[in-house]
Coordinates of C-alpha atoms in Angstrom, one line a residue:
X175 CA 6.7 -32.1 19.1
X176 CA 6.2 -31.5 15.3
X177 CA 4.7 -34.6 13.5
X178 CA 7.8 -36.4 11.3
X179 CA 4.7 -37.2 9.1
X180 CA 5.2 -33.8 7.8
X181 CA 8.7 -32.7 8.0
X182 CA 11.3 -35.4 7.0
X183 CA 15.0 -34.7 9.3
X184 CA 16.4 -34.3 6.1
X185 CA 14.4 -31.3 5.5
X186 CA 15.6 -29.6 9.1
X187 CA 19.2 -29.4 7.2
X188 CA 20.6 -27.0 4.8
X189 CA 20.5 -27.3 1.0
X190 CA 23.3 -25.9 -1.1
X191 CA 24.1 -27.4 -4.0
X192 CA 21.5 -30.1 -4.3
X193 CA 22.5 -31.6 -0.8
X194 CA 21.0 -31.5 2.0
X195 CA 23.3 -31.0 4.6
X196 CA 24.3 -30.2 8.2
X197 CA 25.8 -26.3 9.2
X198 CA 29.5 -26.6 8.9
X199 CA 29.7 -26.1 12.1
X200 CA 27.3 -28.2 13.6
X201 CA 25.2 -25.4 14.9
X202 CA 21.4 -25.8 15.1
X203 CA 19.0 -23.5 16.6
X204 CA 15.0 -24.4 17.7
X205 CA 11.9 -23.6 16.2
X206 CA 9.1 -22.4 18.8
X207 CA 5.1 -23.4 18.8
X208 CA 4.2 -19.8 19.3
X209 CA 0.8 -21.2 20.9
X210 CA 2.6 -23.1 23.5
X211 CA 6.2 -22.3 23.5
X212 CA 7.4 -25.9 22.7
X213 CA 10.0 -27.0 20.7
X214 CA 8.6 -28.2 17.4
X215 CA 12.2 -28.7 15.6
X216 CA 16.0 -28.3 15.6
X217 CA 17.4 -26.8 12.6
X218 CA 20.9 -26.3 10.9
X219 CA 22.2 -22.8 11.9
X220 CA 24.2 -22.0 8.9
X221 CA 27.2 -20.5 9.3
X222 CA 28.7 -17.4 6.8
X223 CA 31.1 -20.1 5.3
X224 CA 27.8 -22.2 4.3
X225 CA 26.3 -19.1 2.9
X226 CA 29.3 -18.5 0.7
X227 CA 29.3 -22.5 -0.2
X228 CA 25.5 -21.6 -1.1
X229 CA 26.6 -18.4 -3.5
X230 CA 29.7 -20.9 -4.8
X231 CA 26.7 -23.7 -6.0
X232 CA 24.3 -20.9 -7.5
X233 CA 27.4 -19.4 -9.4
X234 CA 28.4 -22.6 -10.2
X235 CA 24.6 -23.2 -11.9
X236 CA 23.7 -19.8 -13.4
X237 CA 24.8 -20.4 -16.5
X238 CA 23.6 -23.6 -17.5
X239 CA 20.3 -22.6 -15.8
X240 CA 20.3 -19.3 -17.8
X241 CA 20.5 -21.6 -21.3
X242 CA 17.6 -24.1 -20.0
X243 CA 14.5 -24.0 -22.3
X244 CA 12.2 -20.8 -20.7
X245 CA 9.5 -24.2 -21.3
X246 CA 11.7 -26.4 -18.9
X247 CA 11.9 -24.0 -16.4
X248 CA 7.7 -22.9 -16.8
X249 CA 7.2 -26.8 -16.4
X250 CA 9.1 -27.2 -13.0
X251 CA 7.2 -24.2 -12.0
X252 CA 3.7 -25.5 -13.0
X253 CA 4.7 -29.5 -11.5
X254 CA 5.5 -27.3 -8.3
X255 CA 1.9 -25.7 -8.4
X256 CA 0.1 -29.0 -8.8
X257 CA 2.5 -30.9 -6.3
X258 CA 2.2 -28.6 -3.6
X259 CA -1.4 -28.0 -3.8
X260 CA -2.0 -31.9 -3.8
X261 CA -0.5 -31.0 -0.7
X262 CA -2.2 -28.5 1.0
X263 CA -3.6 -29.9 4.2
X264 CA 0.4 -30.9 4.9
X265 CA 1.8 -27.5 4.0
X266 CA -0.9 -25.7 6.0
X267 CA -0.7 -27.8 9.3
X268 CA 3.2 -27.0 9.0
X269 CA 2.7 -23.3 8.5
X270 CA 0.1 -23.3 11.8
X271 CA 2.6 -25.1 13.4
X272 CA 5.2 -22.7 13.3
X273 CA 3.7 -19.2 13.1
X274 CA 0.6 -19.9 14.4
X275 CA -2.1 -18.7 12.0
X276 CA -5.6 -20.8 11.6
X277 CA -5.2 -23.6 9.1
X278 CA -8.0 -22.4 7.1
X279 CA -6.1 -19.0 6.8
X280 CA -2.8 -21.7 5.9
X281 CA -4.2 -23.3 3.1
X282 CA -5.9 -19.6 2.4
X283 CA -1.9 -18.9 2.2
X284 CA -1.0 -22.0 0.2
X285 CA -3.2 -21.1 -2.9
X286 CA -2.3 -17.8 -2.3
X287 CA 1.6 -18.9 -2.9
X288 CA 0.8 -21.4 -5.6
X289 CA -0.7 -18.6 -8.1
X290 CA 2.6 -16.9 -7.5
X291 CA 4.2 -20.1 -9.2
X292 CA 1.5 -20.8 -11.7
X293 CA 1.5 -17.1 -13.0
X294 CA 5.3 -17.5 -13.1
X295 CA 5.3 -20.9 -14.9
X296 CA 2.8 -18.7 -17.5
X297 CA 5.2 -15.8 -17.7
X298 CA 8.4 -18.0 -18.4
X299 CA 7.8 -18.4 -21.9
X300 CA 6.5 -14.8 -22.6
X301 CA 10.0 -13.3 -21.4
X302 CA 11.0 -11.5 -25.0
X303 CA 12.5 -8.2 -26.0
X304 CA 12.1 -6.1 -29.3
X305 CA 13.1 -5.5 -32.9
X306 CA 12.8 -2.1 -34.4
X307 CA 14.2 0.2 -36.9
X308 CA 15.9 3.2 -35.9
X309 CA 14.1 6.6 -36.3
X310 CA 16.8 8.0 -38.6
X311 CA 17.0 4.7 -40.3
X312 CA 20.2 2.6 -41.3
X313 CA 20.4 0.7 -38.8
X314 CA 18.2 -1.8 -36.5
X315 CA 18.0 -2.0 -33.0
X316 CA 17.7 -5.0 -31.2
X317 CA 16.8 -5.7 -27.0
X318 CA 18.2 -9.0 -25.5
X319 CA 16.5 -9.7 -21.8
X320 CA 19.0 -11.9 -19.8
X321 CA 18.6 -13.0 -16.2
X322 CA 20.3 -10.8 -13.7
X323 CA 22.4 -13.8 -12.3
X324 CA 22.7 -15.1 -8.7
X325 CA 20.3 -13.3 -6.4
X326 CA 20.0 -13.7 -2.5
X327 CA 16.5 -14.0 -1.3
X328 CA 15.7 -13.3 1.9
X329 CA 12.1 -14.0 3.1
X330 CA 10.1 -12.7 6.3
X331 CA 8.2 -15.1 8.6
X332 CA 4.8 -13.6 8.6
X333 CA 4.1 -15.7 5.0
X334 CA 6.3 -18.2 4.6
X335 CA 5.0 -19.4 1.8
X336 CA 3.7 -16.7 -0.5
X337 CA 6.9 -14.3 0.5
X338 CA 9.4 -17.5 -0.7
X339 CA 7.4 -18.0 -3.8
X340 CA 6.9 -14.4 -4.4
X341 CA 10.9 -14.2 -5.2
X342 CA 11.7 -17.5 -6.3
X343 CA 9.1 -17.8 -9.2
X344 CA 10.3 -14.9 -11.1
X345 CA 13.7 -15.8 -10.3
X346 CA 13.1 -19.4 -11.8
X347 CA 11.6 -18.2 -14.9
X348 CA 14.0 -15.7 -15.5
X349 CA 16.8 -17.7 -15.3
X350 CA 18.5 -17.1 -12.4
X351 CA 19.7 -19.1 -9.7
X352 CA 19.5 -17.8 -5.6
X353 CA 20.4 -18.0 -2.3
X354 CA 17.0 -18.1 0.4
X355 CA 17.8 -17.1 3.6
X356 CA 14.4 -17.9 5.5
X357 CA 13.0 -16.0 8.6
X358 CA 14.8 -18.2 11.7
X359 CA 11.2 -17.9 12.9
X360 CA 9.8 -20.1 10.5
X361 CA 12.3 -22.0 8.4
X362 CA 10.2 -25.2 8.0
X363 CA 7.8 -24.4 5.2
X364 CA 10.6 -23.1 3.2
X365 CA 12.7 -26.1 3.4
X366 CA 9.5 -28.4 2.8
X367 CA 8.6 -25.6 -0.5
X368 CA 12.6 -27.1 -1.3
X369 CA 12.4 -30.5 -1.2
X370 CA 9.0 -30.2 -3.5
X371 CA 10.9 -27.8 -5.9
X372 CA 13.7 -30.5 -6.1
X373 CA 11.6 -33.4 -6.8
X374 CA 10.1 -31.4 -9.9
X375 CA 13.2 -31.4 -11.3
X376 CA 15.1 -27.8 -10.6
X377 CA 18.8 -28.6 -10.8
X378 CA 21.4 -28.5 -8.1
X379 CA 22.6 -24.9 -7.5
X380 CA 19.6 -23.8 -8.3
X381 CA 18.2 -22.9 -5.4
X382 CA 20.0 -23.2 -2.0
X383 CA 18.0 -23.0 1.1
X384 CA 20.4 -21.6 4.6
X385 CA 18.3 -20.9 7.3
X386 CA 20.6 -19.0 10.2
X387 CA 20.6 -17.2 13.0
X388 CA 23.5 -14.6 11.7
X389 CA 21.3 -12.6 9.5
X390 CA 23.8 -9.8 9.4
X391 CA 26.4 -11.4 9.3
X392 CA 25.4 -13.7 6.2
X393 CA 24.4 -10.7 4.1
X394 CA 27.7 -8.6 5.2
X395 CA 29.5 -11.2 3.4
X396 CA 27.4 -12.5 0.4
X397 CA 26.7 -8.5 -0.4
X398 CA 30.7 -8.0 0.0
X399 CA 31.0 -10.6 -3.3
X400 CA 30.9 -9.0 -6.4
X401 CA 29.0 -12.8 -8.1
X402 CA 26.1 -11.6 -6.0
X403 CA 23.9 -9.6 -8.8
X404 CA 20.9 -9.1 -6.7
X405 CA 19.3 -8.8 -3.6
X406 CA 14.9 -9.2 -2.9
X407 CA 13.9 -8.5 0.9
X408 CA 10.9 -8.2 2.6
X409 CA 10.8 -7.3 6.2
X410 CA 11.5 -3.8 8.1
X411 CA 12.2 -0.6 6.7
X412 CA 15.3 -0.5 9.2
X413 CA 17.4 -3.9 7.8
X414 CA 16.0 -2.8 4.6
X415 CA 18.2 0.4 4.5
X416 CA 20.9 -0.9 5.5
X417 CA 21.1 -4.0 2.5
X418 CA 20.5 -1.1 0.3
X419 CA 24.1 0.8 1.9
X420 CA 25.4 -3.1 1.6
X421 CA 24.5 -3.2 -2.0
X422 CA 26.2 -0.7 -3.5
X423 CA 29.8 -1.2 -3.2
X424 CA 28.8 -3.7 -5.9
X425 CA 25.9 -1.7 -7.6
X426 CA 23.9 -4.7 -6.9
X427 CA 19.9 -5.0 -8.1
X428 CA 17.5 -4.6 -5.0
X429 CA 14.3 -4.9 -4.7
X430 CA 12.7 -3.8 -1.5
X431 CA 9.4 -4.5 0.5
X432 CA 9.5 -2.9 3.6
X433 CA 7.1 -1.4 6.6
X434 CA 3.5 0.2 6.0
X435 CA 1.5 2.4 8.3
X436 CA -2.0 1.5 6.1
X437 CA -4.6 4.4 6.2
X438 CA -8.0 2.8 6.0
X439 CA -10.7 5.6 5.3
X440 CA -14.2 5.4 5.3
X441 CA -16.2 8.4 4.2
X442 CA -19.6 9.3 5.2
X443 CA -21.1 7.7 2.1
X444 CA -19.9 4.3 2.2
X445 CA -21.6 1.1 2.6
X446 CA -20.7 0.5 6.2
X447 CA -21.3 -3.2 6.1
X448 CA -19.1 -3.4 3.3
X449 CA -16.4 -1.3 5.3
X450 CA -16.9 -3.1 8.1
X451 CA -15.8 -6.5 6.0
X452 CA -13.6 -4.7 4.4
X453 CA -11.7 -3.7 7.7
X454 CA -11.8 -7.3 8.9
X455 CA -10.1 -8.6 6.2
X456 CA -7.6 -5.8 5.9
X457 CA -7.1 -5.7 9.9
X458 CA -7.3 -9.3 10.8
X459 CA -5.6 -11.4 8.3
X460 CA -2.5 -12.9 10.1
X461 CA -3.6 -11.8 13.0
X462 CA -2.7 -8.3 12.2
X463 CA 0.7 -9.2 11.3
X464 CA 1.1 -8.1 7.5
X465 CA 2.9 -5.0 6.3
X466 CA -0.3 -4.3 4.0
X467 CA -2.8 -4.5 7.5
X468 CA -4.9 -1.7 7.9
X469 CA -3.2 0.6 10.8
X470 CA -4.7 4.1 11.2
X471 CA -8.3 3.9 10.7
X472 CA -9.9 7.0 10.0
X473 CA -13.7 7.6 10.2
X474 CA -16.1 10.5 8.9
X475 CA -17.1 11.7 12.2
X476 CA -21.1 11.6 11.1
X477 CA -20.5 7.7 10.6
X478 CA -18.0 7.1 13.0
X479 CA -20.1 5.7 15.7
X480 CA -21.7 2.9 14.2
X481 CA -19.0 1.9 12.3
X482 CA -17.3 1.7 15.5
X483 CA -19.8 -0.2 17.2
X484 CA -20.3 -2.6 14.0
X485 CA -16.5 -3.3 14.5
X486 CA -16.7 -4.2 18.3
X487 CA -19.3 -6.3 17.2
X488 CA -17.6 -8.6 14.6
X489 CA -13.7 -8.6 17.1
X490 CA -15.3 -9.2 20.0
X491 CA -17.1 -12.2 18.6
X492 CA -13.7 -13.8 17.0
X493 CA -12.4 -17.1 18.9
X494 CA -8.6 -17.1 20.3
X495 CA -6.8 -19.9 20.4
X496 CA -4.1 -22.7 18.9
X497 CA -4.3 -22.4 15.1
X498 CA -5.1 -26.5 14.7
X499 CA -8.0 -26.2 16.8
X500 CA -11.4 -26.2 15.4
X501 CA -13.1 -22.6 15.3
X502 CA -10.4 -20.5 16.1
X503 CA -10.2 -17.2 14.1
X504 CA -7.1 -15.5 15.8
X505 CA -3.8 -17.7 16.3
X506 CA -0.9 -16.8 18.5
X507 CA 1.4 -13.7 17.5
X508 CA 4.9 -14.8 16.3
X509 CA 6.7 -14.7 19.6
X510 CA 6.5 -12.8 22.6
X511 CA 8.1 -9.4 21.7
X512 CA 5.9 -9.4 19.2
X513 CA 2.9 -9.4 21.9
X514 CA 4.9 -6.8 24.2
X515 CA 4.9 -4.4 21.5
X516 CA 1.3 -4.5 20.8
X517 CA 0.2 -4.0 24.6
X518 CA 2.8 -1.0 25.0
X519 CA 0.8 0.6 21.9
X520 CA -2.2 -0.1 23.6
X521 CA -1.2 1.1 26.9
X522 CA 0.4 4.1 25.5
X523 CA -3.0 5.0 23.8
X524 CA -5.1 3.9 26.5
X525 CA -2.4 6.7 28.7
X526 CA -3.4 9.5 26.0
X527 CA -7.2 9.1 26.4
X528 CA -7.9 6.3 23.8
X529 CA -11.1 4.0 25.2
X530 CA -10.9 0.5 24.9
X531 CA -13.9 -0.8 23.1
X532 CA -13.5 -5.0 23.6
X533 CA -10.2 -6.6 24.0
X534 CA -6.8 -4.8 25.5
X535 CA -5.9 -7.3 28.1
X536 CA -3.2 -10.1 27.3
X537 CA -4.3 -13.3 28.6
X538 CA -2.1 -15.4 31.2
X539 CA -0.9 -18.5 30.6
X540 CA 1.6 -20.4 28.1
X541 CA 1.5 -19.0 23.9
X542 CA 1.6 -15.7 22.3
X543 CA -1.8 -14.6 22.3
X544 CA -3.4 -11.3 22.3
X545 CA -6.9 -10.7 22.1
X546 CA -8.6 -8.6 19.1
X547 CA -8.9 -5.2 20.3
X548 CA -10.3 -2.1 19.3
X549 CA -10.0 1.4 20.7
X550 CA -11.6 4.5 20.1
X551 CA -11.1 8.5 20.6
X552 CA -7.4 7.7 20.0
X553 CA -5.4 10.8 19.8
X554 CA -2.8 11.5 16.9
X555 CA 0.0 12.0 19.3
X556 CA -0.5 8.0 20.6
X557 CA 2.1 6.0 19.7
X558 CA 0.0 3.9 17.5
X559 CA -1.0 6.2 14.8
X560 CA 2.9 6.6 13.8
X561 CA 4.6 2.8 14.7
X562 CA 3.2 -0.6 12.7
X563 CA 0.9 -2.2 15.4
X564 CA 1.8 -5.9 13.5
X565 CA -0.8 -7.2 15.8
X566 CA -5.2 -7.5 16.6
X567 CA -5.9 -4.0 17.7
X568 CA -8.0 -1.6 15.3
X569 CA -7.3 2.5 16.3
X570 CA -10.1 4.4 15.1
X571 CA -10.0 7.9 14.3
X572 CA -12.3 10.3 13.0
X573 CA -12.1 13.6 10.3
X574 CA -14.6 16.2 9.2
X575 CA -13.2 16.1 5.6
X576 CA -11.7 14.4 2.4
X577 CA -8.7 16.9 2.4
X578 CA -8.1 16.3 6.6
X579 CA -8.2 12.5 5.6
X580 CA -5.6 12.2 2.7
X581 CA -3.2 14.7 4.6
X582 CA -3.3 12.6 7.6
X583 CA -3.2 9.3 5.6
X584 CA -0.1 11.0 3.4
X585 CA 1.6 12.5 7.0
X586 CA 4.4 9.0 7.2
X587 CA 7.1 8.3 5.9
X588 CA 5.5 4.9 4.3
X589 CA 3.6 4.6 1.3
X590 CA 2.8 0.8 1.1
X591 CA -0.9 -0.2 0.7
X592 CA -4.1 2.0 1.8
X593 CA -7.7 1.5 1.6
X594 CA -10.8 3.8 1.0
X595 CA -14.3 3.2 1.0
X596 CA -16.6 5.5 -0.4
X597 CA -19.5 5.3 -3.5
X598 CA -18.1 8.2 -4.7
X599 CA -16.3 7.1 -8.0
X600 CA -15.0 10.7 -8.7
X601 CA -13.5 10.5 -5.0
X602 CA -12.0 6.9 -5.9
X603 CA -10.4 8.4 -8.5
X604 CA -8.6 11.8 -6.7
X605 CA -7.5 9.6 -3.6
X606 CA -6.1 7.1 -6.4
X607 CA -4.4 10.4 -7.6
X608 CA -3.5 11.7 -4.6
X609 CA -2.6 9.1 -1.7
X610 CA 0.9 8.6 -1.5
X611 CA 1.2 4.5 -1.6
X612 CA 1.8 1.9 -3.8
X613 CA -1.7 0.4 -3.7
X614 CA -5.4 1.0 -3.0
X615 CA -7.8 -0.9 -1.9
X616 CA -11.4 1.3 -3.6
X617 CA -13.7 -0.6 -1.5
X618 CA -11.7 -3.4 -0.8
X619 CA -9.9 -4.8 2.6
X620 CA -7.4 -7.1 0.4
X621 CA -5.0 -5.6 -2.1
X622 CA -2.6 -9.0 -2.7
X623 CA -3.3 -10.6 -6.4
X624 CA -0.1 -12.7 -7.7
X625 CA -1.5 -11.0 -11.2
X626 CA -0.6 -7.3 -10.0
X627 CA 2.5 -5.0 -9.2
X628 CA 2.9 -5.0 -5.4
X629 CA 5.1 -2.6 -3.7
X630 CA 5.4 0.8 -2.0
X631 CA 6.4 4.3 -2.5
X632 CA 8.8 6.3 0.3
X633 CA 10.3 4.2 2.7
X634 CA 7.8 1.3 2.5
X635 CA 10.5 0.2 -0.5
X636 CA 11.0 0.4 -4.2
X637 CA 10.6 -2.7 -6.8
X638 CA 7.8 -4.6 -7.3
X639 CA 6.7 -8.0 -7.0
X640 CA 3.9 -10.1 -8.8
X641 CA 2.5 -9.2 -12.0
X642 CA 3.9 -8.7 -15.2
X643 CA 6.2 -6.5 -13.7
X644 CA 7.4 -9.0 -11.2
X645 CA 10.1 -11.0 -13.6
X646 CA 11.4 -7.5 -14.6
X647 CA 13.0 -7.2 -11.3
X648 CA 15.1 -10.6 -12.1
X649 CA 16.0 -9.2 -15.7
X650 CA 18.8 -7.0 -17.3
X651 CA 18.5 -5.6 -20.6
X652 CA 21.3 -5.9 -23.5
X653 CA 20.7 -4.0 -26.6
X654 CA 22.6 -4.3 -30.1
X655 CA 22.7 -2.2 -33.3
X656 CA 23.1 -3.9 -36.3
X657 CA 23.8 -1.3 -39.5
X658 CA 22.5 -2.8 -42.6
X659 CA 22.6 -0.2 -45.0

């Protein structure tokens, strides 16, 4: 059972309006230990009439918040930062708890969320439009940024930190006021990233927290209200499109982060070693379960051995187990469809001719494990060279040259992240050029930085989160002409 050191019962309840209460209609539903299966809490199930409750309080707030001092709201942000970092160890063990990563990965994921709310608390105050005269003169133009108005957030449960502070920092310092609908699969953190938020002083209405079961059904009928002004998901390409269909009865803002199918190439020229890191971190982080993770990798044949072996090496000597224990490097997968999916891909590769290097056997007993695994020889007709993997296995592939390689990487219909690795800066520069994603890793297996624009190109989404561009998302643009001659 989850420790009520770290997770108050108030916090297992809804917050709409700056109350924390139960679902209006009592339901509840349970939060797994993905190592073990166990229950580790009962949460309040919110209904749609709680979800419209939760749009009444943030319409209710928006335009007071909108009027607050930009320093006001960059001070909650930055008391946030320093309360929950004081915190860490508490938010980590809760985020192991429930979706199973490592807890130095957790706290990895803590810091990782908090510079999402300290670059925010910075921006806050730098939100200004411009003043200019018009080319034919006479008159003067001016720009007024304003805050879109009520958004609904809706978060995924593979970071459930950095995904909820992602959207609610530039929402905060732009001025808006939201609905977060959590990932039923991990609603605690979010509700615990609440109650800190609350205690730093964010009004009521501000921010409304209503985890549920009815996904659909709760963004069917906020999307349907014409208040709603914006909507900021992150999860699959699939619910993704179809919030976008939802959202434009009402011309409402989206932002989108969906599904990736990450190329990571390494050329005959690169500092294997390095690649080898670089694949670890881009493979393994989560577990595998990250839209950005490294999917399809793609080896120079002349090189291809050794890197392969060099991988083996470094998976096959990674521990499996309960994220709290000491030493583990791989947690539990998020539930157990989530581990049937990965050994079909395996299977179906394995079927085609693909050779299973270490791993590639799900253990028995209770949890959601799956051991790292890598495969080689794996034919492009295999299942896994098309479909996200979300999960420890690395597919290697090999090509003869750099054209083969980008029109392989470019042959999906996503375009989120990719990685190269090559010492070739004039190569760096035409695979920057010509790789159709929203990021590149050049020589690097991590592409995340709260200070930079992430997002994808084709179906991996549109919008873009972190950065400077990051508030723009949660701002509209009014423009005036004065004459004055």
């Amino acid at each position: 059972m989850l420790d009520d050191a770290l997770l108050a019962p108030d916090h297992r309840r809804l917050l709409i309006g700056g109350d924390w209460r139960d679902a209006s209609g009592g339901g509840t539903f349970e939060v797994l230990d993905p190592a073990d299966e166990s229950l580790l809490a009962t949460v309040a199930d919110a209904s749609v009439d709680d979800s419209v409750a939760a749009l009444d309080a943030a319409v209710a707030a928006q335009h007071d918040w909108a009027r607050t001092p930009p320093r006001e709201r960059s001070e909650m942000l930055r008391a946030t930062f320093e309360k929950v970092t004081a915190q860490t160890d508490r938010f980590a063990e809760l985020m192991s708890l429930e979706m199973g990563k490592p807890l130095g990965e957790a706290a990895g994921e803590v810091a990782y969320a908090m510079e999402f709310v300290r670059w925010f608390a910075e921006e806050a105050v730098r939100i200004s439009g411009r003043w200019m005269t018009a080319p034919a003169g006479g008159t003067r133009l001016l720009t007024i940024p304003k805050p879109v108005g009520p958004c609904l957030l809706i978060t995924p449960w593979n970071f459930p930190l950095a995904m909820g502070t992602r959207k609610i920092g530039p929402a905060i310092a732009a001025g808006c006021t939201m609905v977060v609908k959590p990932a039923p699969a991990t609603p605690l953190t979010m509700l615990a990233l609440a109650e800190v938020l609350t205690e730093c002083g964010l009004p009521p209405g501000v921010l409304n927290v209503v985890p549920t079961t009815s996904d659909k059904d709760m963004s069917v009928r906020l999307q349907e209200d014409a208040r709603l002004r914006k909507v900021s998901f992150t999860g699959s390409t699939a619910v993704g499109r179809t919030l976008v269909r939802q959202s434009a009865d009402h011309l409402q803002r989206v932002s989108m982060e969906l599904g990736g199918n990450a190329p990571f190439l390494v050329f005959e020229d690169a500092d294997l070693d390095a690649a080898v890191d670089g694949l670890m971190a881009a493979k393994m982080r989560n577990m595998g379960q990250a839209c950005t993770a490294a999917n399809r990798i793609m080896v120079h044949s002349s090189v291809a051995e050794e890197f392969s072996a060099k991988v083996a090496e470094k998976m096959g000597a990674l521990t499996v187990g309960r994220g709290q224990d000491d030493g583990v490097d791989v947690g539990p997968l998020v539930n157990a469809a989530a581990v049937d999916k990965v050994a079909d891909l395996v299977a179906d590769a394995v079927s085609q001719g693909a050779e299973v290097v270490v791993g590639g056997e799900r253990p028995e007993g209770p949890g959601y494990f799956y051991p790292p695994t890598v495969l080689t020889g794996v034919p492009e007709a295999a299942r896994i060279t098309r479909e996200e993997v979300f999960g420890p296995v690395a597919a290697i592939t090999t090509f003869e040259t750099e054209d083969e390689a980008v029109e392989r990487a470019n042959d999906t219909e996503y375009g989120l992240s990719s990685y190269a690795f090559t010492n070739d800066i004039a190569r760096t520069i035409r695979l920057a050029e010509r790789l159709e994603y929203g990021m590149l890793g050049a020589n690097a297996g991590l592409v995340s930085n709260p200070a930079a624009p992430f997002g994808g190109l084709k179906e991996s989404g549109y919008g873009r989160e972190g950065g400077f561009e990051g508030i723009e998302e949660y701002l509209e643009t009014t423009y005036v002409v004065i004459p004055v001659d």
